[in-house]
XYZ file of C-alpha atoms in Angstrom:
222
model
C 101.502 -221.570 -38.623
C 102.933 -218.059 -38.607
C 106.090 -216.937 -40.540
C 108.806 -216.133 -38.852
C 110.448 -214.091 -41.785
C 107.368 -211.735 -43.034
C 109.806 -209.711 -44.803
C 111.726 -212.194 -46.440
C 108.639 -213.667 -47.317
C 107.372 -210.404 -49.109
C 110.714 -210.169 -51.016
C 110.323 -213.495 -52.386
C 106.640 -212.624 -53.811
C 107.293 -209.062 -54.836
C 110.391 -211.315 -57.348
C 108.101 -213.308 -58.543
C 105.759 -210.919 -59.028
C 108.449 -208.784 -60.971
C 108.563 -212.091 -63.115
C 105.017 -213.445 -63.895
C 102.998 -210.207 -63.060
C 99.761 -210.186 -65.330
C 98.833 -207.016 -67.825
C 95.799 -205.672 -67.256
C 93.671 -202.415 -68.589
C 93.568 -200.564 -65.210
C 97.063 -201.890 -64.129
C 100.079 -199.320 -64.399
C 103.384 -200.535 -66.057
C 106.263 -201.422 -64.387
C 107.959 -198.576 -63.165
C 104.619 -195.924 -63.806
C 102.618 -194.775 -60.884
C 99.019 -195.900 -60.578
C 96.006 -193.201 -61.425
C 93.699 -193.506 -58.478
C 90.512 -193.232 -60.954
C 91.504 -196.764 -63.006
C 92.394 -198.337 -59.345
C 89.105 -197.342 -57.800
C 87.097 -197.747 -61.279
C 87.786 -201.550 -61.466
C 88.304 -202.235 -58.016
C 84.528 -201.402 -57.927
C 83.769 -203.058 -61.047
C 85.236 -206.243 -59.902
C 83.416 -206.816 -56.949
C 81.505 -210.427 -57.260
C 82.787 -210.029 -60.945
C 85.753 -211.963 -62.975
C 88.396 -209.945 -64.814
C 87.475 -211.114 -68.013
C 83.880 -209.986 -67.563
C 84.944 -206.724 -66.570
C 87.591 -205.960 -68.744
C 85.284 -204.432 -71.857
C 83.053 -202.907 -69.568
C 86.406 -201.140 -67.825
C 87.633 -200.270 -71.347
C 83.836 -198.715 -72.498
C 83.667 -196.492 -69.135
C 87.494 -195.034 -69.612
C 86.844 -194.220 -73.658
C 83.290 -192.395 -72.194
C 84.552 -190.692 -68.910
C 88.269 -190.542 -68.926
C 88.495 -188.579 -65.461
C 86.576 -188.749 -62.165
C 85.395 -185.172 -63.274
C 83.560 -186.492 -66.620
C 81.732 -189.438 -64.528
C 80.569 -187.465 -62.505
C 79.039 -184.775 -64.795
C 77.588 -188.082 -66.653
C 73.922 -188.646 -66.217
C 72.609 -191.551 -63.853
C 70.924 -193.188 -66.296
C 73.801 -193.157 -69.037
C 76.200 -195.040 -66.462
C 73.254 -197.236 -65.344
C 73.364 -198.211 -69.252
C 76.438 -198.708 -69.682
C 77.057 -200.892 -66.261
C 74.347 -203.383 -68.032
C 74.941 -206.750 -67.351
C 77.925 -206.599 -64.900
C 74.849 -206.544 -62.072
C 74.813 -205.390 -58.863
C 73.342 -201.829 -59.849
C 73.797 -200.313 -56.328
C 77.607 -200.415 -57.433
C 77.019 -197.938 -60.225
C 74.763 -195.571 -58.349
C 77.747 -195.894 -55.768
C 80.023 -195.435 -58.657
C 78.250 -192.047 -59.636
C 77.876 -190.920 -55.706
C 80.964 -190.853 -55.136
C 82.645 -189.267 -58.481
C 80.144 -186.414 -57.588
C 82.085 -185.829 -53.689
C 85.177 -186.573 -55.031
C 84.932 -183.697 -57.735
C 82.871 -181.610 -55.397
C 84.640 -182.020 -52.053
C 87.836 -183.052 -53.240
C 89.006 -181.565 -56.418
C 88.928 -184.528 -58.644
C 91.501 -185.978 -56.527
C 90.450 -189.335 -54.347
C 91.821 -189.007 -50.714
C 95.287 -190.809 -49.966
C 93.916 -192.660 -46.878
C 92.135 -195.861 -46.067
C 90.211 -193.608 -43.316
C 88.964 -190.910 -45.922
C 88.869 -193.598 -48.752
C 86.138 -195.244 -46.717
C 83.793 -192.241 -45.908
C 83.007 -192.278 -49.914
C 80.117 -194.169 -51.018
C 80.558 -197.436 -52.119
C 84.262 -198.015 -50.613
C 84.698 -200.725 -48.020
C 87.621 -201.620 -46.230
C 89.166 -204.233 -48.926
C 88.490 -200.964 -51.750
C 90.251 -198.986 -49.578
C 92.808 -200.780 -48.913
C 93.358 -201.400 -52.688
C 93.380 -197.866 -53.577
C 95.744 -196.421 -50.843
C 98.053 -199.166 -51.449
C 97.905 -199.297 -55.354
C 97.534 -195.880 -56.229
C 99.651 -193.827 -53.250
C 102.013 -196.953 -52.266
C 100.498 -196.838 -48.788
C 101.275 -199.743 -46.358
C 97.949 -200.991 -46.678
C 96.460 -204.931 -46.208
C 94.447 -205.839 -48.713
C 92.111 -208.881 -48.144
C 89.662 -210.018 -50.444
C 88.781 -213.867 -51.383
C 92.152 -214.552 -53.401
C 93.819 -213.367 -50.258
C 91.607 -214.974 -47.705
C 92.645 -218.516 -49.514
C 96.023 -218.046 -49.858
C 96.549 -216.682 -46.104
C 94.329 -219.697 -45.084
C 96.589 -222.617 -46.802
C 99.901 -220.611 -45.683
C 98.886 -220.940 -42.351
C 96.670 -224.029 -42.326
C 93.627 -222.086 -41.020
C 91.479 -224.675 -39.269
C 88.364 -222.003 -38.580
C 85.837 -221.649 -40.908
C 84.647 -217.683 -42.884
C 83.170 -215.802 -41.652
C 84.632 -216.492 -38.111
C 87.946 -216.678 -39.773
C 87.723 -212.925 -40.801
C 89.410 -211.236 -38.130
C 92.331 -213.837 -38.033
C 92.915 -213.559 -41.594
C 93.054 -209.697 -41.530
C 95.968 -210.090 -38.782
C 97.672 -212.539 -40.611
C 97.532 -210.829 -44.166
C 98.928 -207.820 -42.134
C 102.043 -209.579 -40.556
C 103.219 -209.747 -43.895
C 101.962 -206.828 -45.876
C 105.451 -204.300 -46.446
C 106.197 -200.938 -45.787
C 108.076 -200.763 -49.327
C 106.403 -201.491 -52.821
C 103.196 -201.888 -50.818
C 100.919 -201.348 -54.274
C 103.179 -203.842 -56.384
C 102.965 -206.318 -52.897
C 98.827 -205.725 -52.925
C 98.964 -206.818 -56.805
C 101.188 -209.992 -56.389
C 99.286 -211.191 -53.609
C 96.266 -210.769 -56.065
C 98.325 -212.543 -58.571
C 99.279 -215.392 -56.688
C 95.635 -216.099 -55.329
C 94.187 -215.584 -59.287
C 96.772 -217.802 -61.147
C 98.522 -219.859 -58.609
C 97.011 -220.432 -55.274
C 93.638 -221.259 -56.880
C 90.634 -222.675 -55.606
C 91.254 -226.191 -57.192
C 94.401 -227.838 -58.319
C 96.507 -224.802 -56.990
C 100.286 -224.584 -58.458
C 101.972 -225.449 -55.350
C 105.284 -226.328 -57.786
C 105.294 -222.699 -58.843
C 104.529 -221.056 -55.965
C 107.057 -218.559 -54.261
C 105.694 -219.516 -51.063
C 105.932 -223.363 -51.263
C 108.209 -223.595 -48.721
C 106.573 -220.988 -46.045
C 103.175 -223.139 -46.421
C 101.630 -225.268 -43.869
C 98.767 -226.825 -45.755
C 101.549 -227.461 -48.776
C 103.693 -229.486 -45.967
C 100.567 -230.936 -44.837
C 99.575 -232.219 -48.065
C 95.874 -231.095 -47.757
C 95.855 -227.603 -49.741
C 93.123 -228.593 -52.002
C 91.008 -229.264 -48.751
């Protein structure tokens, strides 16, 4: 199934979104702009990671380095200390790589791009995505595996990941907005974490009920 109102359909979530949208550390109130270090900082930290798990460790690095500038003056091993137990280590020597270019190429100031976003260590094209959109309101898709599962009930996605990749990309995209693209990245993110969810999803409190195939279908939890 494809939507025939993409905008409409981002309107609805970006309302409900304005109603139920979570507080977290790195998030910016409503109405505040994002800083592109807290963005980039958890997006990293919660790859393969849950948001509770990485909400002290988030905290811990922003009381230690509060700027891009500070983590990247910060020795290896000090980081590599404090990263213990969220795994993954290549993410923190990532994490220090690329505070060093971004203070030494680029002022302290991350790029405002998805194309220059992705030329720094440790940035993919869901990271970039999530910083452009979040932190410079970019029109930006973001797809990671909330967003793969709620794109794949809306439209009743028959093909299995990873072959379903590409198709979910171009899908996520129809409906991505030009306007409030950062609050649009963060409801979508919302609706996958609290609502769409991998068993027993919502569907009676989701915004997008009505616009999904698998709900009409009855099989959503399949």
């Amino acid at each position: 199934m494809k939507s025939t109102h993409p905008p409409k359909m981002a309107e609805t979530l970006l309302a409900w979104y304005d109603r139920h949208r979570r507080s977290l550390p790195w998030r910016a109130k409503a109405g505040r702009v994002a800083d592109p270090y807290h963005v980039w900082l958890s997006e990293i930290m919660l790859q393969q990671t849950t948001v509770p798990a990485v909400k002290p460790y988030y905290e811990t690095f922003l009381r230690r380095w509060p700027t891009v500038e500070d983590l990247a003056r910060a020795p290896l091993n000090d980081i590599l200390a404090a990263w213990a137990g969220l795994g993954y280590y290549a993410r923190a020597r990532n994490l220090h790589k690329c505070a060093a270019i971004v203070t030494e190429r680029h002022g302290g100031r991350f790029p405002d791009s998805e194309d220059a976003l992705r030329e720094l260590p440790g940035i993919g094209r869901y990271t970039a995505a999530a910083i452009a959109a979040i932190a410079y309101d970019r029109q930006a898709t973001i797809l990671d595996g909330n967003v793969e599962r709620v794109m794949s009930r809306l439209h009743r996605l028959q093909t299995a990941l990873p072959k379903a990749k590409a198709e979910l990309w171009v899908l996520a995209e129809q409906v991505t907005p030009a306007e409030r693209a950062g609050d649009y990245a963060q409801a979508i993110m919302d609706l996958g974490a609290t609502i769409c969810t991998p068993q027993k999803p919502a569907c009676s409190l989701c915004p997008w009920q009505s616009d999904c195939a698998a709900f009409a279908a009855g099989d959503q939890e399949t």
